[in-house]
Short mmCIF file of C-alpha atoms and ligand atoms in Angstrom, two decimals:
data_model
loop_
_atom_site.label_atom_id
_atom_site.label_comp_id
_atom_site.label_asym_id
_atom_site.label_seq_id
_atom_site.Cartn_x
_atom_site.Cartn_y
_atom_site.Cartn_z
CA GLU T 1 0.22 0.00 0.69
CA ALA T 2 2.70 2.52 0.19
CA MET T 3 3.65 2.85 -3.43
CA ARG T 4 1.84 5.11 -5.53
CA MET T 5 1.73 5.38 -9.11
CA VAL T 6 1.39 9.02 -10.00
CA GLU T 7 0.52 10.35 -13.73
CA PHE T 8 1.58 13.62 -15.52
CA ARG T 9 0.70 16.07 -17.99
CA MET T 10 1.07 19.35 -18.54
CA MET T 11 -0.90 21.50 -20.94
CA GLN T 12 -0.15 24.65 -22.66
CA TYR T 13 -3.43 26.01 -22.35
CA ASP T 14 -3.05 28.81 -24.30
CA ASN T 15 -0.10 31.50 -24.47
CA GLU T 16 0.16 32.55 -20.85
CA GLN T 17 -1.43 29.83 -18.64
CA ILE T 18 -0.12 26.24 -18.41
CA LEU T 19 -2.33 23.00 -17.12
CA LEU T 20 -1.35 20.74 -14.67
CA MET T 21 -2.86 17.36 -14.24
CA VAL T 22 -2.28 14.77 -11.55
CA ARG T 23 -3.53 11.95 -10.88
CA ASP T 24 -3.78 9.18 -9.02
CA VAL T 25 -3.03 5.77 -11.02
CA THR T 26 -2.65 2.68 -8.56
CA GLN T 27 -5.88 1.49 -8.58
CA TRP T 28 -5.98 1.30 -11.71
CA ASN T 29 -3.44 0.07 -12.42
CA ARG T 30 -3.91 -3.08 -10.14
CA MET T 31 -6.79 -3.50 -11.54
CA GLU T 32 -5.08 -3.78 -14.91
CA GLN T 33 -2.46 -5.68 -13.30
CA MET T 34 -5.52 -8.75 -12.20
CA ARG T 35 -7.01 -8.74 -15.63
CA ARG T 36 -3.41 -9.81 -17.40
CA ASP T 37 -3.05 -12.10 -15.02
CA PHE T 38 -6.48 -13.37 -15.11
CA ILE T 39 -6.42 -13.66 -19.36
CA ALA T 40 -2.88 -15.11 -19.16
CA ASN T 41 -4.15 -18.36 -16.48
CA VAL T 42 -7.19 -18.10 -18.70
CA SER T 43 -5.54 -19.43 -21.68
CA HIS T 44 -2.88 -20.98 -20.13
CA GLU T 45 -6.14 -23.66 -18.37
CA LEU T 46 -7.31 -23.99 -21.69
CA ARG T 47 -4.68 -24.23 -24.01
CA THR T 48 -3.06 -26.85 -21.96
CA PRO T 49 -5.37 -29.74 -21.81
CA LEU T 50 -6.16 -28.50 -25.78
CA THR T 51 -2.45 -29.80 -26.65
CA VAL T 52 -3.64 -32.83 -24.85
CA VAL T 53 -6.54 -33.23 -27.57
CA GLN T 54 -4.40 -32.30 -29.98
CA GLY T 55 -1.84 -35.00 -30.34
CA TYR T 56 -4.37 -37.95 -30.36
CA ILE T 57 -6.02 -36.05 -33.11
CA GLU T 58 -2.57 -35.98 -34.82
CA MET T 59 -1.70 -39.23 -33.72
CA LEU T 60 -5.24 -40.54 -34.91
CA GLU T 61 -3.62 -38.93 -38.67
CA ASP T 62 -2.82 -42.91 -39.46
CA PRO T 63 -5.37 -44.97 -37.65
CA GLN T 64 -4.09 -48.01 -39.77
CA ALA T 65 -0.16 -47.51 -37.86
CA LEU T 66 -2.71 -47.44 -33.95
CA PRO T 67 -2.90 -50.93 -32.11
CA PRO T 68 -6.33 -50.59 -31.04
CA GLU T 69 -5.08 -49.93 -27.10
CA MET T 70 -4.44 -47.22 -28.23
CA TRP T 71 -7.38 -45.69 -29.85
CA GLN T 72 -9.35 -46.56 -26.62
CA LYS T 73 -5.91 -44.87 -24.25
CA ALA T 74 -6.98 -41.54 -27.37
CA HIS T 75 -10.44 -41.72 -26.81
CA GLY T 76 -9.79 -41.80 -23.24
CA MET T 77 -7.92 -38.90 -23.14
CA MET T 78 -9.59 -36.67 -24.84
CA LEU T 79 -13.17 -37.55 -23.42
CA GLU T 80 -10.83 -36.72 -20.07
CA GLN T 81 -9.23 -33.17 -20.71
CA THR T 82 -12.74 -32.54 -23.24
CA ARG T 83 -15.10 -32.53 -19.73
CA ARG T 84 -12.27 -30.54 -17.80
CA MET T 85 -12.49 -28.23 -20.90
CA ASP T 86 -15.58 -28.15 -20.05
CA SER T 87 -16.00 -27.66 -16.89
CA LEU T 88 -13.96 -25.16 -16.93
CA VAL T 89 -15.83 -22.67 -19.48
CA SER T 90 -18.46 -23.66 -16.86
CA GLN T 91 -16.91 -22.78 -13.41
CA LEU T 92 -15.98 -19.22 -15.51
CA ILE T 93 -19.53 -18.24 -16.97
CA THR T 94 -21.05 -19.09 -13.44
CA LEU T 95 -18.04 -16.76 -11.65
CA SER T 96 -19.11 -13.52 -14.43
CA ARG T 97 -22.17 -13.90 -13.67
CA ILE T 98 -21.80 -14.04 -9.85
CA GLU T 99 -19.29 -11.58 -10.54
CA ALA T 100 -21.45 -8.76 -12.97
CA ALA T 101 -24.41 -9.38 -10.33
CA GLU T 102 -23.83 -6.33 -8.32
CA ARG T 103 -26.08 -7.81 -5.47
CA SER T 104 -28.12 -10.74 -6.42
CA ASP T 105 -32.19 -10.82 -6.23
CA LEU T 106 -32.59 -12.17 -3.13
CA ASP T 107 -36.42 -13.08 -3.05
CA HIS T 108 -36.80 -16.32 -3.59
CA GLU T 109 -37.18 -19.18 -1.08
CA ILE T 110 -34.74 -22.20 -0.83
CA ASP T 111 -35.48 -25.00 0.74
CA VAL T 112 -32.00 -25.42 1.53
CA PRO T 113 -32.73 -28.89 2.89
CA SER T 114 -33.58 -30.22 -0.18
CA LEU T 115 -30.74 -29.08 -2.14
CA LEU T 116 -28.85 -29.99 0.69
CA ASN T 117 -29.57 -33.62 -0.06
CA ILE T 118 -29.20 -33.76 -3.95
CA ILE T 119 -26.23 -32.17 -3.58
CA SER T 120 -25.35 -35.00 -1.01
CA GLU T 121 -26.67 -37.93 -3.81
CA GLU T 122 -24.25 -36.54 -6.17
CA ALA T 123 -21.21 -36.02 -3.30
CA LYS T 124 -22.02 -39.33 -2.73
CA ALA T 125 -21.92 -40.70 -6.25
CA LEU T 126 -18.58 -38.71 -6.68
CA GLY T 127 -17.49 -40.32 -4.08
CA ALA T 128 -18.41 -43.73 -4.67
CA GLU T 129 -15.10 -45.15 -6.24
CA LYS T 130 -13.42 -44.09 -3.03
CA ALA T 131 -15.33 -45.71 -0.12
CA MET T 132 -16.54 -42.31 1.39
CA GLN T 133 -18.50 -41.61 4.16
CA ILE T 134 -21.04 -39.42 3.66
CA THR T 135 -22.95 -37.68 6.21
CA LEU T 136 -25.88 -35.18 6.70
CA GLU T 137 -27.36 -33.56 9.74
CA VAL T 138 -29.89 -31.01 8.21
CA GLU T 139 -32.98 -29.11 10.48
CA SER T 140 -36.41 -29.54 8.44
CA GLY T 141 -37.33 -26.32 7.35
CA LEU T 142 -34.81 -24.08 7.39
CA ASN T 143 -35.76 -22.74 4.56
CA ILE T 144 -34.20 -19.00 3.32
CA LYS T 145 -34.30 -15.81 1.61
CA GLY T 146 -31.56 -15.84 -1.42
CA ASP T 147 -29.99 -16.99 -5.26
CA LEU T 148 -30.89 -20.22 -5.63
CA MET T 149 -28.54 -20.84 -8.32
CA GLU T 150 -25.41 -18.95 -6.39
CA MET T 151 -26.04 -20.93 -2.80
CA ARG T 152 -25.96 -23.74 -5.45
CA SER T 153 -23.13 -23.16 -6.46
CA ALA T 154 -21.91 -22.00 -2.67
CA PHE T 155 -22.78 -25.31 -1.24
CA SER T 156 -22.28 -27.98 -3.86
CA ASN T 157 -18.46 -26.16 -4.82
CA LEU T 158 -17.64 -27.42 -0.70
CA ILE T 159 -19.19 -30.12 -1.00
CA PHE T 160 -17.18 -31.69 -3.85
CA ASN T 161 -13.34 -29.79 -2.38
CA ALA T 162 -14.69 -32.24 0.10
CA VAL T 163 -14.43 -35.05 -2.25
CA HIS T 164 -11.77 -34.36 -4.00
CA TYR T 165 -9.43 -33.04 -0.83
CA THR T 166 -9.96 -36.46 0.68
CA GLN T 167 -8.73 -39.55 0.72
CA PRO T 168 -10.11 -43.17 0.06
CA GLU T 169 -12.57 -44.52 2.85
CA GLY T 170 -12.47 -41.25 4.23
CA GLU T 171 -15.04 -38.90 6.31
CA ILE T 172 -17.07 -35.84 5.36
CA ASP T 173 -20.13 -34.52 6.86
CA ILE T 174 -22.41 -31.92 6.68
CA ARG T 175 -24.37 -30.08 8.19
CA TRP T 176 -27.30 -27.08 8.54
CA TYR T 177 -28.97 -25.72 11.16
CA SER T 178 -29.37 -22.62 13.25
CA GLN T 179 -28.07 -20.77 15.76
CA ASN T 180 -30.00 -17.26 17.60
CA GLY T 181 -31.72 -16.93 14.39
CA ASN T 182 -29.09 -17.18 12.12
CA ALA T 183 -28.70 -20.08 9.70
CA CYS T 184 -25.19 -22.03 9.48
CA PHE T 185 -23.55 -24.27 7.31
CA LEU T 186 -20.55 -26.51 7.58
CA VAL T 187 -18.83 -28.99 5.37
CA SER T 188 -16.16 -30.61 7.39
CA ASP T 189 -13.32 -33.10 6.43
CA ASN T 190 -10.59 -35.38 7.71
CA GLY T 191 -8.70 -34.82 4.31
CA ASP T 192 -5.71 -33.61 2.63
CA GLY T 193 -6.10 -30.54 5.02
CA ILE T 194 -4.50 -26.37 4.26
CA GLY T 195 -1.10 -25.56 5.34
CA ALA T 196 -1.68 -21.89 7.19
CA GLU T 197 -0.21 -20.03 5.21
CA HIS T 198 -2.15 -20.76 1.98
CA ILE T 199 -5.36 -20.35 3.78
CA GLN T 200 -5.76 -16.83 3.05
CA ARG T 201 -5.47 -16.43 -0.29
CA LEU T 202 -7.65 -19.40 -1.21
CA THR T 203 -10.67 -17.35 -2.27
CA GLU T 204 -9.02 -15.70 -5.17
CA ARG T 205 -8.96 -17.28 -8.54
CA PHE T 206 -7.29 -19.71 -9.83
CA TYR T 207 -5.18 -20.13 -6.59
CA ARG T 208 -4.42 -23.79 -6.07
CA VAL T 209 -2.46 -25.60 -3.03
CA ASP T 210 -1.21 -28.38 -5.44
CA ARG T 211 -1.40 -27.87 -9.23
CA ALA T 212 -0.89 -30.68 -10.04
CA ARG T 213 -3.58 -32.51 -7.66
CA SER T 214 -5.51 -30.39 -8.04
CA ARG T 215 -6.10 -30.45 -11.97
CA LYS T 216 -5.40 -34.29 -11.50
CA THR T 217 -9.36 -34.47 -9.56
CA GLY T 218 -11.00 -31.59 -11.97
CA GLY T 219 -10.65 -28.74 -10.33
CA SER T 220 -10.62 -24.83 -12.15
CA GLY T 221 -8.96 -23.24 -8.64
CA LEU T 222 -12.13 -20.99 -9.82
CA GLY T 223 -14.14 -23.22 -6.76
CA LEU T 224 -13.82 -20.51 -4.05
CA ALA T 225 -14.03 -17.83 -5.91
CA ILE T 226 -17.89 -18.22 -6.61
CA VAL T 227 -17.81 -19.03 -3.37
CA LYS T 228 -17.51 -15.98 -1.52
CA HIS T 229 -19.17 -13.48 -3.83
CA ALA T 230 -21.57 -15.67 -3.23
CA LEU T 231 -21.87 -15.61 0.13
CA SER T 232 -21.37 -12.14 -0.33
CA HIS T 233 -23.73 -11.85 -1.87
CA HIS T 234 -25.74 -13.30 1.21
CA SER T 235 -24.20 -10.93 4.05
CA SER T 236 -22.02 -14.39 4.25
CA LYS T 237 -18.34 -14.53 4.77
CA LEU T 238 -16.02 -18.08 4.55
CA LYS T 239 -14.82 -19.48 7.30
CA ILE T 240 -11.76 -21.40 6.77
CA GLN T 241 -10.51 -23.89 9.70
CA SER T 242 -7.99 -26.19 8.92
CA SER T 243 -4.71 -28.20 9.38
CA LEU T 244 -2.33 -30.69 7.35
CA THR T 245 -3.24 -33.69 7.06
CA VAL T 246 -5.47 -33.45 9.60
CA GLY T 247 -8.34 -31.86 7.89
CA SER T 248 -10.66 -28.98 7.09
CA THR T 249 -13.89 -27.49 7.67
CA PHE T 250 -15.48 -24.62 5.34
CA SER T 251 -18.40 -22.52 7.28
CA PHE T 252 -20.50 -19.28 6.86
CA VAL T 253 -23.74 -18.20 8.40
CA ILE T 254 -26.12 -17.02 6.86
CA PRO T 255 -27.31 -14.11 9.00
CA ALA T 256 -31.82 -13.46 10.33
CA GLU T 257 -32.78 -11.69 8.30
CA LEU T 258 -32.57 -13.79 5.71
CA VAL T 259 -33.99 -17.16 7.37
CA VAL T 260 -37.51 -18.00 6.39
CA LYS T 261 -39.31 -17.87 9.69
CA LYS T 262 -41.93 -20.35 9.70
P1 ADP N 1 -10.25 -25.84 -6.89
O1 ADP N 1 -11.04 -26.33 -8.53
O2 ADP N 1 -8.70 -26.45 -7.53
O3 ADP N 1 -10.80 -27.19 -6.45
P2 ADP N 1 -10.66 -23.75 -5.78
O4 ADP N 1 -11.55 -22.85 -5.94
O5 ADP N 1 -12.06 -24.92 -5.84
O6 ADP N 1 -10.79 -25.13 -6.73
O7 ADP N 1 -9.80 -24.68 -4.53
C1 ADP N 1 -9.28 -23.94 -4.02
C2 ADP N 1 -7.73 -24.69 -3.39
O8 ADP N 1 -7.85 -25.08 -2.28
C3 ADP N 1 -7.50 -26.57 -4.25
O9 ADP N 1 -6.87 -26.20 -5.04
C4 ADP N 1 -7.32 -26.86 -2.99
O10 ADP N 1 -5.82 -26.50 -3.02
C5 ADP N 1 -7.66 -25.70 -1.69
N1 ADP N 1 -8.40 -26.50 -1.08
C6 ADP N 1 -10.07 -26.30 -1.48
N2 ADP N 1 -11.19 -27.83 -0.19
C7 ADP N 1 -10.56 -27.89 0.10
C8 ADP N 1 -10.52 -28.89 1.42
N3 ADP N 1 -11.84 -29.34 1.64
N4 ADP N 1 -8.98 -29.79 1.78
C9 ADP N 1 -7.97 -29.69 0.90
N5 ADP N 1 -7.57 -28.71 0.28
C10 ADP N 1 -9.06 -27.91 -0.24
#
């Protein structure tokens, strides 16, 4: 914060007067840098899977020269890489939609218990081959007013992350309960955990603790940025508690004014 950037402009106004313009461009420069970084990141993220697909297409130019088991491999890899691009593009669309909205339309009642039931079923399917144990505890009738698309993204990004970053046979706890009139959500896992030095930066776009690992799980690095924006539209903030090898807890509180009284 100490360094500020200033732009000077000097103009001859008429024969006697000179106009000196001084403009503080610190904020503008910072935004411009962020915009450039963002475009560089997006390009890189899309180019990596694209290069893999291109490689296989070139290899298939002369199919006769390839043993049939290579076709299968090529097919599998191309499918995986195109899915990755597809998921990155949908996350980008979600993020830009959420960022563009100044405030969300909070008039809709969201049946959070049902929503969490659906998402945890999806998470179970996702975690099936890892034999995850997923427990869901929800207070029935605890609904909120909010934006369904945004809240669905928030819940599912946090829950799917717990599945992605937890080792096989791990345990995941999902809870939705009221406290002092507010509605509280938490998802905890006994997974990889996150080093303290990373926690502050996790909600930045494209920030990942371990790039290679996140890619392998299909991660775009945009999930928590989406969660942060969605929550801020609902007057809420993401809280992250984590320790390496022990696990992580992601939680937030929806304030009482958005809780639907039954
Ligand atoms: P990604 O698409 O890479 O999962 P996110 O923005 O959702 O991106 O998460 C950012 C990073 O935070 C992840 O790459 C991962 O390193 C870390 N992370 C998120 N959730 C968890 C979790 N439950 N346990 C451990 N690490 C996590």
